Coordinates of C-alpha atoms and ligand atoms in Angstrom, one line a residue:
X266 CA 21.6 39.4 17.8
X267 CA 19.9 41.6 20.5
X268 CA 17.3 40.3 22.8
X269 CA 15.5 42.9 24.8
X270 CA 14.3 41.2 28.1
X271 CA 15.8 38.6 30.2
X272 CA 12.6 36.8 31.4
X273 CA 11.8 33.2 30.5
X274 CA 11.2 34.1 26.7
X275 CA 14.5 36.1 26.3
X276 CA 16.6 33.7 28.3
X277 CA 15.3 30.6 26.4
X278 CA 15.8 32.3 23.1
X279 CA 19.4 33.1 23.9
X280 CA 20.1 29.7 25.4
X281 CA 18.6 27.8 22.5
X282 CA 20.5 30.0 20.0
X283 CA 23.8 29.1 21.7
X284 CA 23.3 25.5 22.5
X285 CA 26.1 24.6 20.1
X286 CA 27.4 21.5 21.9
X287 CA 24.0 19.9 21.5
X288 CA 22.9 21.2 18.0
X289 CA 26.4 21.2 16.5
X290 CA 25.1 24.1 14.4
X291 CA 28.0 26.0 12.9
X292 CA 26.0 29.2 12.5
X293 CA 25.4 29.3 16.3
X294 CA 29.1 28.9 16.9
X295 CA 29.8 32.4 15.5
X296 CA 26.6 34.0 16.7
X297 CA 26.9 36.8 19.3
X298 CA 23.9 37.1 21.5
X299 CA 23.2 39.9 23.9
X300 CA 20.3 40.0 26.4
X301 CA 19.5 43.4 27.6
X302 CA 17.7 43.2 31.1
X303 CA 17.0 46.1 33.1
X304 CA 16.1 44.2 36.4
X305 CA 18.5 41.2 36.6
X306 CA 16.6 38.1 38.1
X307 CA 13.7 40.1 39.6
X308 CA 10.7 39.2 41.5
X309 CA 8.5 39.5 38.5
X310 CA 4.8 39.8 39.7
X311 CA 3.4 36.2 39.1
X312 CA 2.0 33.1 40.6
X313 CA 5.0 31.1 39.6
X314 CA 3.1 27.9 38.8
X315 CA 4.2 25.5 36.1
X316 CA 2.1 22.6 35.1
X317 CA 3.2 19.1 34.5
X318 CA 3.8 19.6 30.6
X319 CA 6.4 22.4 31.5
X320 CA 8.5 20.1 33.7
X321 CA 8.2 17.2 31.3
X322 CA 9.6 19.3 28.5
X323 CA 12.1 21.1 30.7
X324 CA 13.3 18.5 33.3
X325 CA 16.2 20.8 34.3
X326 CA 13.7 23.1 36.1
X327 CA 13.0 20.3 38.6
X328 CA 16.5 19.0 38.8
X329 CA 18.4 22.2 39.0
X330 CA 16.3 25.3 39.6
X331 CA 16.0 25.5 43.5
X332 CA 14.2 26.2 45.7
X333 CA 10.7 25.3 44.4
X334 CA 7.5 24.0 45.9
X335 CA 5.9 20.7 44.6
X336 CA 2.1 21.0 45.2
X337 CA -0.1 18.0 45.1
X338 CA -3.2 19.3 46.9
X339 CA -5.6 21.7 45.3
X340 CA -9.0 23.4 46.0
X341 CA -11.3 24.8 43.4
X342 CA -14.0 27.1 44.8
X343 CA -17.2 28.3 43.0
X344 CA -18.5 31.9 43.4
X345 CA -21.3 30.3 45.4
X346 CA -18.7 29.0 48.0
X347 CA -19.1 25.4 47.0
X348 CA -15.7 23.7 46.9
X349 CA -13.9 20.6 45.7
X350 CA -10.5 19.6 47.3
X351 CA -8.5 17.0 45.4
X352 CA -5.1 15.2 45.0
X353 CA -3.3 16.5 41.9
X354 CA -2.5 13.5 39.7
X355 CA 0.7 15.4 38.4
X356 CA 2.0 18.0 40.9
X357 CA 2.2 21.8 40.1
X358 CA 5.7 23.1 40.5
X359 CA 5.8 26.6 41.9
X360 CA 8.8 29.0 41.8
X361 CA 9.5 32.5 43.2
X362 CA 10.1 34.4 39.9
X363 CA 13.4 35.8 41.2
X364 CA 14.8 32.2 41.5
X365 CA 13.3 31.1 38.1
X366 CA 14.5 34.3 36.2
X367 CA 18.1 34.2 37.7
X368 CA 18.4 30.5 36.8
X369 CA 17.3 30.9 33.2
X370 CA 19.3 34.0 32.7
X371 CA 22.4 32.2 34.1
X372 CA 21.8 29.3 31.9
X373 CA 21.9 31.5 29.0
X374 CA 25.1 33.2 30.1
X375 CA 26.8 29.9 30.6
X376 CA 26.1 29.2 26.9
X377 CA 27.9 32.3 26.0
X378 CA 25.2 35.0 25.9
X379 CA 26.3 38.4 27.0
X380 CA 24.0 39.9 29.6
X381 CA 23.8 43.6 29.8
X382 CA 22.0 45.3 32.6
X383 CA 20.4 48.3 30.7
X384 CA 17.1 49.6 30.0
X385 CA 16.4 49.9 26.3
X386 CA 14.4 53.1 25.8
X387 CA 14.0 52.9 21.9
X388 CA 15.4 51.3 18.8
X389 CA 15.2 52.0 15.0
X390 CA 16.6 50.8 11.7
X391 CA 20.0 52.4 11.0
X392 CA 21.5 51.4 7.5
X393 CA 20.2 47.9 7.5
X394 CA 21.0 47.2 11.2
X395 CA 19.3 48.1 14.4
X396 CA 20.4 50.9 16.7
X397 CA 19.2 50.3 20.3
X398 CA 19.2 53.4 22.6
X399 CA 20.0 52.3 26.2
X400 CA 19.9 54.5 29.3
X401 CA 23.7 53.8 29.5
X402 CA 24.8 53.4 25.9
X403 CA 23.7 52.8 22.3
X404 CA 24.0 49.4 20.9
X405 CA 23.8 47.8 17.3
X406 CA 22.5 44.4 16.2
X407 CA 21.5 42.7 12.9
X408 CA 18.4 41.0 14.3
X409 CA 16.2 42.1 17.2
X410 CA 14.1 39.9 19.4
X411 CA 11.5 41.7 21.6
X412 CA 10.9 39.6 24.8
X413 CA 10.3 42.5 27.0
X414 CA 7.0 41.2 28.6
X415 CA 3.4 42.5 28.9
X416 CA 4.0 46.0 29.9
X417 CA 6.6 46.9 27.4
X418 CA 6.3 50.3 25.6
X419 CA 8.7 49.0 22.8
X420 CA 6.1 46.9 21.0
X421 CA 4.4 49.6 19.0
X422 CA 7.8 50.3 17.4
X423 CA 7.4 47.1 15.4
X424 CA 3.8 45.8 15.8
X425 CA 0.4 47.1 16.5
X426 CA -0.5 48.1 20.1
X427 CA -2.6 45.7 22.1
X428 CA -6.0 47.1 23.4
X429 CA -7.2 47.2 27.0
X430 CA -9.4 44.2 26.3
X431 CA -6.3 42.3 25.4
X432 CA -5.2 42.3 29.1
X433 CA -6.0 41.1 32.5
X434 CA -5.2 43.5 35.3
X435 CA -3.7 41.7 38.4
X436 CA -3.3 42.6 42.0
X437 CA -1.8 40.7 44.8
X438 CA 0.4 40.0 47.9
X439 CA 3.5 37.9 48.7
X440 CA 2.2 36.6 52.1
X441 CA 4.9 35.4 54.6
X442 CA 3.3 32.0 55.3
X443 CA 3.7 28.4 54.4
X444 CA 1.0 26.0 53.0
X445 CA 0.7 22.9 51.0
X446 CA -2.7 23.7 49.5
X447 CA -3.1 25.5 46.2
X448 CA -6.4 27.4 46.0
X449 CA -8.4 28.9 43.0
X450 CA -11.7 30.7 43.5
X451 CA -14.0 31.6 40.6
X452 CA -16.1 34.8 41.3
X453 CA -19.7 35.3 40.3
X454 CA -20.1 36.9 36.8
X455 CA -16.3 37.8 36.6
X456 CA -13.9 37.0 34.0
X457 CA -10.8 35.9 36.0
X458 CA -10.1 34.3 39.4
X459 CA -8.4 34.7 42.8
X460 CA -5.5 32.4 43.6
X461 CA -3.3 31.3 46.5
X462 CA -0.1 29.6 45.3
X463 CA 2.3 28.2 48.0
X464 CA 6.0 28.9 47.2
X465 CA 8.9 27.5 49.2
X466 CA 9.0 30.5 51.8
X467 CA 5.8 32.5 51.1
X468 CA 2.4 32.4 49.3
X469 CA 1.7 34.4 46.1
X470 CA -2.0 35.4 46.5
X471 CA -3.6 37.5 43.8
X472 CA -6.5 38.1 41.6
X473 CA -6.7 38.7 37.8
X474 CA -9.6 40.3 36.1
X475 CA -10.2 41.9 32.5
X476 CA -8.6 45.4 32.3
X477 CA -11.5 47.0 30.5
X478 CA -14.0 45.6 33.1
X479 CA -12.2 46.2 36.4
X480 CA -10.4 48.9 38.4
X481 CA -7.7 48.2 40.8
X482 CA -10.0 49.2 43.7
X483 CA -12.5 46.5 42.6
X484 CA -10.0 43.8 42.3
X485 CA -8.4 44.8 45.7
X486 CA -11.9 44.5 47.3
X487 CA -12.6 41.1 45.8
X488 CA -9.1 39.8 46.6
X489 CA -9.5 41.0 50.3
X490 CA -12.8 39.1 50.7
X491 CA -11.2 35.9 49.3
X492 CA -8.3 36.4 51.8
X493 CA -10.6 37.0 54.6
X494 CA -12.7 34.0 53.8
X495 CA -9.6 31.7 53.9
X496 CA -7.7 33.4 56.7
X497 CA -4.8 34.7 54.6
X498 CA -3.3 37.9 56.4
X499 CA -2.3 40.8 54.1
X500 CA -1.1 43.3 56.6
X501 CA 2.6 43.1 56.4
X502 CA 2.8 41.5 52.9
X503 CA 4.4 43.2 50.0
X504 CA 1.9 44.2 47.2
X505 CA 2.3 43.4 43.5
X506 CA 0.4 44.4 40.4
X507 CA 1.1 43.9 36.8
X508 CA -0.6 43.3 33.4
X509 CA -1.2 39.8 32.0
X510 CA -2.0 39.4 28.3
X511 CA -5.3 37.7 27.5
X512 CA -5.9 38.5 23.9
X513 CA -9.4 38.6 22.4
X514 CA -10.2 36.3 19.5
X515 CA -9.8 39.1 17.0
X516 CA -6.3 39.9 18.2
X517 CA -5.4 36.2 17.9
X518 CA -6.5 36.2 14.4
X519 CA -4.0 38.9 13.5
X520 CA -1.1 37.9 15.7
X521 CA 2.1 39.6 14.7
X522 CA 5.2 37.7 15.7
X523 CA 7.9 38.5 13.1
X524 CA 8.9 41.0 10.4
X525 CA 11.9 42.5 8.6
X526 CA 14.8 41.8 11.1
X527 CA 12.7 41.3 14.1
X528 CA 10.6 38.9 16.1
X529 CA 8.6 38.8 19.3
X530 CA 8.4 36.1 22.1
X531 CA 6.4 35.4 25.1
X532 CA 4.2 38.1 26.8
X533 CA 5.3 40.8 24.5
X534 CA 3.7 38.8 21.6
X535 CA 0.6 38.0 23.7
X536 CA 1.4 34.3 24.1
X537 CA -0.5 33.5 27.3
X538 CA -3.5 31.3 27.7
X539 CA -6.5 33.6 27.9
X540 CA -8.6 31.2 30.0
X541 CA -6.1 30.4 32.7
X542 CA -3.4 33.2 32.6
X543 CA -0.7 30.6 32.1
X544 CA 2.3 32.2 30.3
X545 CA 5.7 30.9 31.6
X546 CA 5.7 27.7 29.5
X547 CA 4.5 29.5 26.4
X548 CA 7.2 32.2 26.9
X549 CA 9.9 29.4 27.2
X550 CA 8.7 27.5 24.3
X551 CA 8.1 30.6 22.1
X552 CA 11.8 31.5 22.7
X553 CA 12.8 28.0 21.6
X554 CA 10.7 27.9 18.5
X555 CA 12.0 31.3 17.4
X556 CA 15.7 30.4 18.1
X557 CA 15.2 27.2 16.1
X558 CA 13.7 29.1 13.2
X559 CA 16.6 31.6 13.3
X560 CA 19.1 28.7 13.3
X561 CA 17.4 27.4 10.3
X562 CA 17.7 30.8 8.6
X563 CA 14.0 30.8 8.4
X564 CA 12.4 33.3 11.0
X565 CA 9.4 33.6 8.8
X566 CA 8.5 30.1 9.8
X567 CA 8.3 31.0 13.5
X568 CA 4.6 32.2 13.6
X569 CA 3.4 29.0 11.9
X570 CA 5.3 26.9 14.4
X571 CA 3.9 28.9 17.3
X572 CA 0.5 28.4 15.7
X573 CA 0.7 24.7 15.2
X574 CA 2.2 23.9 18.6
X575 CA 0.1 26.0 20.8
X576 CA -1.2 29.3 19.2
X577 CA -4.4 27.6 17.9
X578 CA -5.2 26.2 21.3
X579 CA -4.7 29.6 23.0
X580 CA -6.9 31.4 20.3
X581 CA -9.6 28.8 21.0
X582 CA -9.1 29.7 24.8
X583 CA -9.9 33.2 23.9
X584 CA -13.1 32.1 22.4
X585 CA -14.0 29.9 25.3
X586 CA -13.1 32.4 28.2
X587 CA -16.1 34.8 28.1
X588 CA -18.5 31.8 27.8
X589 CA -16.7 29.9 30.7
X590 CA -16.5 32.8 33.1
X591 CA -19.9 34.5 32.3
X592 CA -22.0 31.7 30.9
X593 CA -24.6 29.5 32.6
X594 CA -25.3 25.8 32.4
X595 CA -28.5 24.4 33.8
X596 CA -29.4 27.5 35.4
X597 CA -26.2 28.1 37.3
X598 CA -22.8 29.8 36.4
X599 CA -20.6 27.3 34.4
X600 CA -17.8 27.7 37.0
X601 CA -20.1 26.7 39.8
X602 CA -21.3 23.7 37.6
X603 CA -17.8 22.8 37.0
X604 CA -17.0 22.6 40.7
X605 CA -20.2 20.8 41.5
X606 CA -19.5 18.2 38.7
X607 CA -15.9 17.7 39.7
X608 CA -17.0 17.0 43.3
X609 CA -19.6 14.4 42.1
X610 CA -18.2 12.7 39.0
X611 CA -14.8 11.0 38.7
X612 CA -15.1 11.4 34.9
X613 CA -15.3 15.3 35.4
X614 CA -12.4 15.2 37.8
X615 CA -10.5 13.3 35.3
X616 CA -11.2 16.1 32.7
X617 CA -10.1 18.7 35.2
X618 CA -6.8 17.0 36.0
X619 CA -6.1 16.8 32.1
X620 CA -6.9 20.4 31.8
X621 CA -4.5 21.3 34.7
X622 CA -1.8 19.1 33.3
X623 CA -2.1 20.8 29.9
X624 CA -3.1 17.4 28.2
X625 CA -6.6 18.5 27.2
X626 CA -6.9 20.7 24.0
X627 CA -9.5 23.4 24.0
X628 CA -10.6 22.4 20.5
X629 CA -12.1 19.1 21.8
X630 CA -13.0 20.5 25.2
X631 CA -16.6 21.4 24.5
X632 CA -17.4 17.9 23.0
X633 CA -15.5 16.1 25.8
X634 CA -17.2 18.2 28.4
X635 CA -20.6 17.3 27.0
X636 CA -19.8 13.6 26.7
X637 CA -18.4 13.7 30.2
X638 CA -21.6 15.4 31.5
X639 CA -23.7 12.7 29.9
X640 CA -21.7 9.9 31.3
X641 CA -21.6 11.6 34.8
X642 CA -25.4 12.2 34.7
X643 CA -25.9 8.6 33.8
X644 CA -23.5 7.4 36.6
X645 CA -25.3 9.8 39.1
X646 CA -28.8 8.5 37.9
X647 CA -27.6 5.0 38.3
X648 CA -26.3 5.7 41.7
X649 CA -29.5 7.4 42.7
X650 CA -31.6 4.5 41.3
X651 CA -29.3 2.1 43.2
X652 CA -29.9 4.0 46.3
X653 CA -33.7 3.9 45.8
X654 CA -33.6 0.2 45.1
X655 CA -31.6 -0.7 48.2
X656 CA -33.9 1.6 50.2
X657 CA -36.9 -0.3 48.8
X658 CA -35.2 -3.6 49.6
X659 CA -34.6 -2.5 53.2
X660 CA -38.2 -1.4 53.5
X661 CA -39.5 -4.7 52.1
X662 CA -37.1 -6.6 54.6
X663 CA -38.6 -4.5 57.5
X664 CA -42.2 -5.2 56.4
X665 CA -41.5 -8.9 56.0
Ligands
LIG181 C1 0.1 38.4 38.5 C2 0.5 37.4 37.5 C3 0.5 36.0 37.9 C4 0.9 35.0 36.9 N1 1.0 33.8 37.3 C5 1.3 32.8 36.4 C6 1.5 31.4 36.8 O1 1.3 31.1 37.9 N2 2.0 30.6 35.9 C7 2.3 31.0 34.6 O2 2.7 30.2 33.8 N3 2.2 32.2 34.2 C8 1.8 33.2 35.1 N4 1.7 34.5 34.7 C9 2.3 34.9 33.4 C10 3.8 34.9 33.4 O3 4.3 35.7 34.4 C11 4.3 35.5 32.0 O4 3.7 34.9 31.0 C12 5.8 35.3 31.9 O5 6.6 36.0 32.8 C13 6.3 35.8 30.4 O6 7.6 35.7 30.3 P1 8.3 36.7 29.3 O7 9.7 36.5 29.4 O8 7.6 36.8 28.0 O9 8.1 38.2 30.0 P2 8.6 38.8 31.4 O10 8.7 37.6 32.4 O11 7.7 39.9 31.8 O12 10.1 39.2 31.2 C14 10.2 40.4 30.4 C15 11.6 41.0 30.9 O13 12.0 42.1 30.1 C16 12.5 43.1 30.9 N5 12.3 44.4 30.3 C17 11.2 44.9 29.8 N6 11.4 46.1 29.2 C18 12.8 46.3 29.1 C19 13.5 47.2 28.4 N7 13.0 48.3 27.8 N8 14.9 47.0 28.6 C20 15.5 46.0 29.2 N9 14.8 45.0 29.9 C21 13.3 45.1 29.7 C22 11.8 43.0 32.2 O14 12.5 43.5 33.2 C23 11.5 41.5 32.3 O15 12.5 40.9 33.2 C24 1.4 35.5 35.6 C25 1.3 36.8 35.3 C26 0.9 37.7 36.3 C27 0.9 39.2 35.9

């Protein structure tokens, strides 16, 4: 078995395939798994943030993957500048990616995976097996897992190429500073956002915007203005830039995750939330689902398992994203309304916390948002009426 890419998707696929002690699966005892990774444990451009659902499913991340930052305070800022600061009900755990990637790769290695530091330039079928061309050597494998991330040029060898509108472009800095506040700012009529994620010894500050709508210069300008507003200094900070999958609804409807002797996991398969840009959890989980399908000798079941567990939710996110970022509600941008409602209505704040924790499905989100809005409007009207009544009472007392 050859796995190209030793990021969260590739490392988790290998680890799960070889977890014999736990699974007791005889097939995995004889399995040889090789992970090809060109940049072992590197600082992959990323925010590095993991929501509660990730650490609940993978408690070893909190217990053994050090150092990490546990962030409990967050601020959401609208394009208008209006902001809501709040205490996160469930903290967001943030890693430097070199720490997370090295940890996951070592974990796979400790189960028996062979880690090969090589760049795979190409592969093709060779007498019923795969022949992989590396920079250093050629390799052979019976089954091929492509976990080579968003920028991989290898995807078109087995599946169709994604289009520019299937990506976000990102740009950012690793700022040498410390903080305990996570910030996210929406920008007016812009599909994407700027963020500042505190890590143990620096901040990941960046911006993501649709690739087909933005140039790097446009993103840089918007990010600099965000940084200036909040006093983040960029002068000496290392720069990062990368692609982030954000598949459009059409691409979700024809997702290709497996075929004759191959499968794709993580970013290489487009498995990122198009609304939030969250992908680490889905990379890890897709690796696990793929490994379990392979251990059951049923790789063909892997796409349906992905669909059931989170694929449909992410596809719904793809439909919601343009409406959320470009839409209006009651005469103002939806993102501004979200910030306003969250700062005034506990029910809306509750909804936001569920979204951040990954506990709110996108399928029922519009219905819940409208119900919450109606409830919030009633609460605010009751409050306002209460205020008027008590003002009237005060007035009557003064007159009496
Ligand atoms: C700027 C930015 C911010 C983000 N912030 C967040 C966040 O805060 N939270 C979150 O959940 N997600 C975030 N994401 C998404 C997240 O980074 C990805 O979803 C996640 O890394 C996907 O894991 P992966 O294993 O599929 O791919 P990757 O992490 O990209 O790993 C692929 C690996 O394959 C290797 N590789 C590629 N080609 C070859 C080859 N030919 N030969 C050998 N090795 C190869 C690469 O070196 C790499 O290590 C962000 C993404 C970006 C770009």
